[in-house]
Amino acid sequence: MPIGITEDHVALHQAVRGWLERHCPPAVPRALLDADRAIRREGLGALPLLQILDEVLFEVPEAELAESARVCAHAMKHAYDREVPLAVGVEAGANWADLEAVDPERR
């Protein structure tokens, strides 16, 4: 175990991860499916590549970034009919280290 990490830290991490895995899976796959359908309907070239818990990685042609962000964010926010939509954040970059926030409402 790394220095400074106690069994309590590990137990807390496992508890939080377990909660996420039980509660995120129903929302994320449906939101991802809705986003993929919206992308196809709009004729965009974005491709979902990877899902890790509540994070989804898309490959998006640079010229379509703003429109793809808008379409995906809207579809994912409204995957479930709720009074308060799901929270969706969008970041873009050439790699993980270069990610920057993207406003999906901005055109």
PDB file of C-alpha atoms in Angstrom:
ATOM      1  CA  MET A   1       0.000   0.000   0.000  1.00  0.00           C
ATOM      2  CA  PRO A   2       1.437   3.471  -0.884  1.00  0.00           C
ATOM      3  CA  ILE A   3       2.705   5.635   1.963  1.00  0.00           C
ATOM      4  CA  GLY A   4      -0.101   7.711   3.493  1.00  0.00           C
ATOM      5  CA  ILE A   5      -2.868   5.404   2.225  1.00  0.00           C
ATOM      6  CA  THR A   6      -4.532   3.556   5.066  1.00  0.00           C
ATOM      7  CA  GLU A   7      -7.007   0.716   5.061  1.00  0.00           C
ATOM      8  CA  ASP A   8      -9.665   3.315   5.927  1.00  0.00           C
ATOM      9  CA  HIS A   9      -8.839   5.217   2.728  1.00  0.00           C
ATOM     10  CA  VAL A  10      -9.107   2.037   0.690  1.00  0.00           C
ATOM     11  CA  ALA A  11     -12.418   1.099   2.327  1.00  0.00           C
ATOM     12  CA  LEU A  12     -13.849   4.576   1.662  1.00  0.00           C
ATOM     13  CA  HIS A  13     -12.697   4.478  -1.966  1.00  0.00           C
ATOM     14  CA  GLN A  14     -14.299   1.061  -2.461  1.00  0.00           C
ATOM     15  CA  ALA A  15     -17.542   2.214  -0.861  1.00  0.00           C
ATOM     16  CA  VAL A  16     -17.772   5.303  -3.088  1.00  0.00           C
ATOM     17  CA  ARG A  17     -16.875   3.335  -6.198  1.00  0.00           C
ATOM     18  CA  GLY A  18     -19.447   0.685  -5.314  1.00  0.00           C
ATOM     19  CA  TRP A  19     -22.124   3.339  -4.900  1.00  0.00           C
ATOM     20  CA  LEU A  20     -21.196   4.894  -8.269  1.00  0.00           C
ATOM     21  CA  GLU A  21     -21.221   1.553 -10.035  1.00  0.00           C
ATOM     22  CA  ARG A  22     -24.669   0.750  -8.645  1.00  0.00           C
ATOM     23  CA  HIS A  23     -26.198   4.141  -9.434  1.00  0.00           C
ATOM     24  CA  CYS A  24     -24.440   5.355 -12.585  1.00  0.00           C
ATOM     25  CA  PRO A  25     -24.876   2.336 -14.862  1.00  0.00           C
ATOM     26  CA  PRO A  26     -28.615   2.807 -15.401  1.00  0.00           C
ATOM     27  CA  ALA A  27     -28.173   6.474 -16.350  1.00  0.00           C
ATOM     28  CA  VAL A  28     -24.938   6.452 -18.327  1.00  0.00           C
ATOM     29  CA  PRO A  29     -25.675   3.711 -20.904  1.00  0.00           C
ATOM     30  CA  ARG A  30     -29.087   5.194 -21.659  1.00  0.00           C
ATOM     31  CA  ALA A  31     -27.631   8.700 -21.955  1.00  0.00           C
ATOM     32  CA  LEU A  32     -24.853   7.363 -24.184  1.00  0.00           C
ATOM     33  CA  LEU A  33     -27.324   5.526 -26.400  1.00  0.00           C
ATOM     34  CA  ASP A  34     -29.473   8.669 -26.709  1.00  0.00           C
ATOM     35  CA  ALA A  35     -26.378  10.737 -27.545  1.00  0.00           C
ATOM     36  CA  ASP A  36     -25.251   8.245 -30.191  1.00  0.00           C
ATOM     37  CA  ARG A  37     -28.713   8.251 -31.792  1.00  0.00           C
ATOM     38  CA  ALA A  38     -28.749  12.072 -31.800  1.00  0.00           C
ATOM     39  CA  ILE A  39     -25.285  12.173 -33.408  1.00  0.00           C
ATOM     40  CA  ARG A  40     -26.414   9.813 -36.182  1.00  0.00           C
ATOM     41  CA  ARG A  41     -29.692  11.720 -36.675  1.00  0.00           C
ATOM     42  CA  GLU A  42     -27.720  14.974 -37.128  1.00  0.00           C
ATOM     43  CA  GLY A  43     -25.252  13.312 -39.516  1.00  0.00           C
ATOM     44  CA  LEU A  44     -22.237  14.095 -37.304  1.00  0.00           C
ATOM     45  CA  GLY A  45     -19.013  12.092 -37.320  1.00  0.00           C
ATOM     46  CA  ALA A  46     -18.514  11.850 -33.539  1.00  0.00           C
ATOM     47  CA  LEU A  47     -17.876   8.328 -32.239  1.00  0.00           C
ATOM     48  CA  PRO A  48     -18.223   7.139 -28.643  1.00  0.00           C
ATOM     49  CA  LEU A  49     -15.003   5.282 -27.799  1.00  0.00           C
ATOM     50  CA  LEU A  50     -14.921   4.558 -24.082  1.00  0.00           C
ATOM     51  CA  GLN A  51     -17.071   4.712 -20.947  1.00  0.00           C
ATOM     52  CA  ILE A  52     -15.524   4.706 -17.463  1.00  0.00           C
ATOM     53  CA  LEU A  53     -18.178   4.912 -14.735  1.00  0.00           C
ATOM     54  CA  ASP A  54     -19.931   8.217 -15.489  1.00  0.00           C
ATOM     55  CA  GLU A  55     -17.353   9.488 -18.013  1.00  0.00           C
ATOM     56  CA  VAL A  56     -17.680   8.999 -21.773  1.00  0.00           C
ATOM     57  CA  LEU A  57     -14.908   9.615 -24.305  1.00  0.00           C
ATOM     58  CA  PHE A  58     -15.887  10.597 -27.858  1.00  0.00           C
ATOM     59  CA  GLU A  59     -13.690  11.013 -30.914  1.00  0.00           C
ATOM     60  CA  VAL A  60     -14.968  14.103 -32.730  1.00  0.00           C
ATOM     61  CA  PRO A  61     -13.853  15.770 -35.968  1.00  0.00           C
ATOM     62  CA  GLU A  62     -12.485  19.176 -34.936  1.00  0.00           C
ATOM     63  CA  ALA A  63     -14.799  21.011 -37.343  1.00  0.00           C
ATOM     64  CA  GLU A  64     -17.824  19.390 -35.650  1.00  0.00           C
ATOM     65  CA  LEU A  65     -16.777  19.936 -32.030  1.00  0.00           C
ATOM     66  CA  ALA A  66     -19.282  22.673 -31.114  1.00  0.00           C
ATOM     67  CA  GLU A  67     -22.255  20.975 -32.781  1.00  0.00           C
ATOM     68  CA  SER A  68     -21.338  17.529 -31.448  1.00  0.00           C
ATOM     69  CA  ALA A  69     -20.961  18.930 -27.926  1.00  0.00           C
ATOM     70  CA  ARG A  70     -24.361  20.607 -28.161  1.00  0.00           C
ATOM     71  CA  VAL A  71     -26.135  17.531 -29.560  1.00  0.00           C
ATOM     72  CA  CYS A  72     -24.502  15.059 -27.141  1.00  0.00           C
ATOM     73  CA  ALA A  73     -24.943  17.236 -24.057  1.00  0.00           C
ATOM     74  CA  HIS A  74     -28.621  17.840 -24.821  1.00  0.00           C
ATOM     75  CA  ALA A  75     -29.327  14.160 -25.461  1.00  0.00           C
ATOM     76  CA  MET A  76     -27.487  13.075 -22.315  1.00  0.00           C
ATOM     77  CA  LYS A  77     -29.084  15.744 -20.084  1.00  0.00           C
ATOM     78  CA  HIS A  78     -32.542  14.626 -21.148  1.00  0.00           C
ATOM     79  CA  ALA A  79     -31.998  10.858 -21.188  1.00  0.00           C
ATOM     80  CA  TYR A  80     -34.507  10.621 -18.349  1.00  0.00           C
ATOM     81  CA  ASP A  81     -37.638  12.710 -18.042  1.00  0.00           C
ATOM     82  CA  ARG A  82     -36.936  14.454 -14.745  1.00  0.00           C
ATOM     83  CA  GLU A  83     -37.776  17.823 -13.299  1.00  0.00           C
ATOM     84  CA  VAL A  84     -34.042  18.544 -13.006  1.00  0.00           C
ATOM     85  CA  PRO A  85     -31.966  17.332 -15.982  1.00  0.00           C
ATOM     86  CA  LEU A  86     -28.842  15.239 -15.465  1.00  0.00           C
ATOM     87  CA  ALA A  87     -25.656  17.289 -15.080  1.00  0.00           C
ATOM     88  CA  VAL A  88     -23.419  17.006 -18.138  1.00  0.00           C
ATOM     89  CA  GLY A  89     -19.953  18.518 -18.469  1.00  0.00           C
ATOM     90  CA  VAL A  90     -18.054  18.691 -21.753  1.00  0.00           C
ATOM     91  CA  GLU A  91     -14.291  18.921 -22.166  1.00  0.00           C
ATOM     92  CA  ALA A  92     -12.208  18.662 -25.321  1.00  0.00           C
ATOM     93  CA  GLY A  93      -8.545  18.326 -26.163  1.00  0.00           C
ATOM     94  CA  ALA A  94      -6.019  16.441 -28.245  1.00  0.00           C
ATOM     95  CA  ASN A  95      -5.228  14.238 -25.222  1.00  0.00           C
ATOM     96  CA  TRP A  96      -6.157  13.815 -21.532  1.00  0.00           C
ATOM     97  CA  ALA A  97      -3.568  16.393 -20.413  1.00  0.00           C
ATOM     98  CA  ASP A  98      -4.925  19.091 -22.739  1.00  0.00           C
ATOM     99  CA  LEU A  99      -8.629  18.884 -21.874  1.00  0.00           C
ATOM    100  CA  GLU A 100     -10.432  22.214 -21.567  1.00  0.00           C
ATOM    101  CA  ALA A 101     -14.047  22.932 -20.719  1.00  0.00           C
ATOM    102  CA  VAL A 102     -16.416  23.398 -23.655  1.00  0.00           C
ATOM    103  CA  ASP A 103     -19.729  25.246 -23.359  1.00  0.00           C
ATOM    104  CA  PRO A 104     -22.212  23.061 -25.267  1.00  0.00           C
ATOM    105  CA  GLU A 105     -24.721  25.939 -25.412  1.00  0.00           C
ATOM    106  CA  ARG A 106     -22.286  28.188 -27.277  1.00  0.00           C
ATOM    107  CA  ARG A 107     -22.585  28.181 -31.050  1.00  0.00           C
TER     108      ARG A 107
END
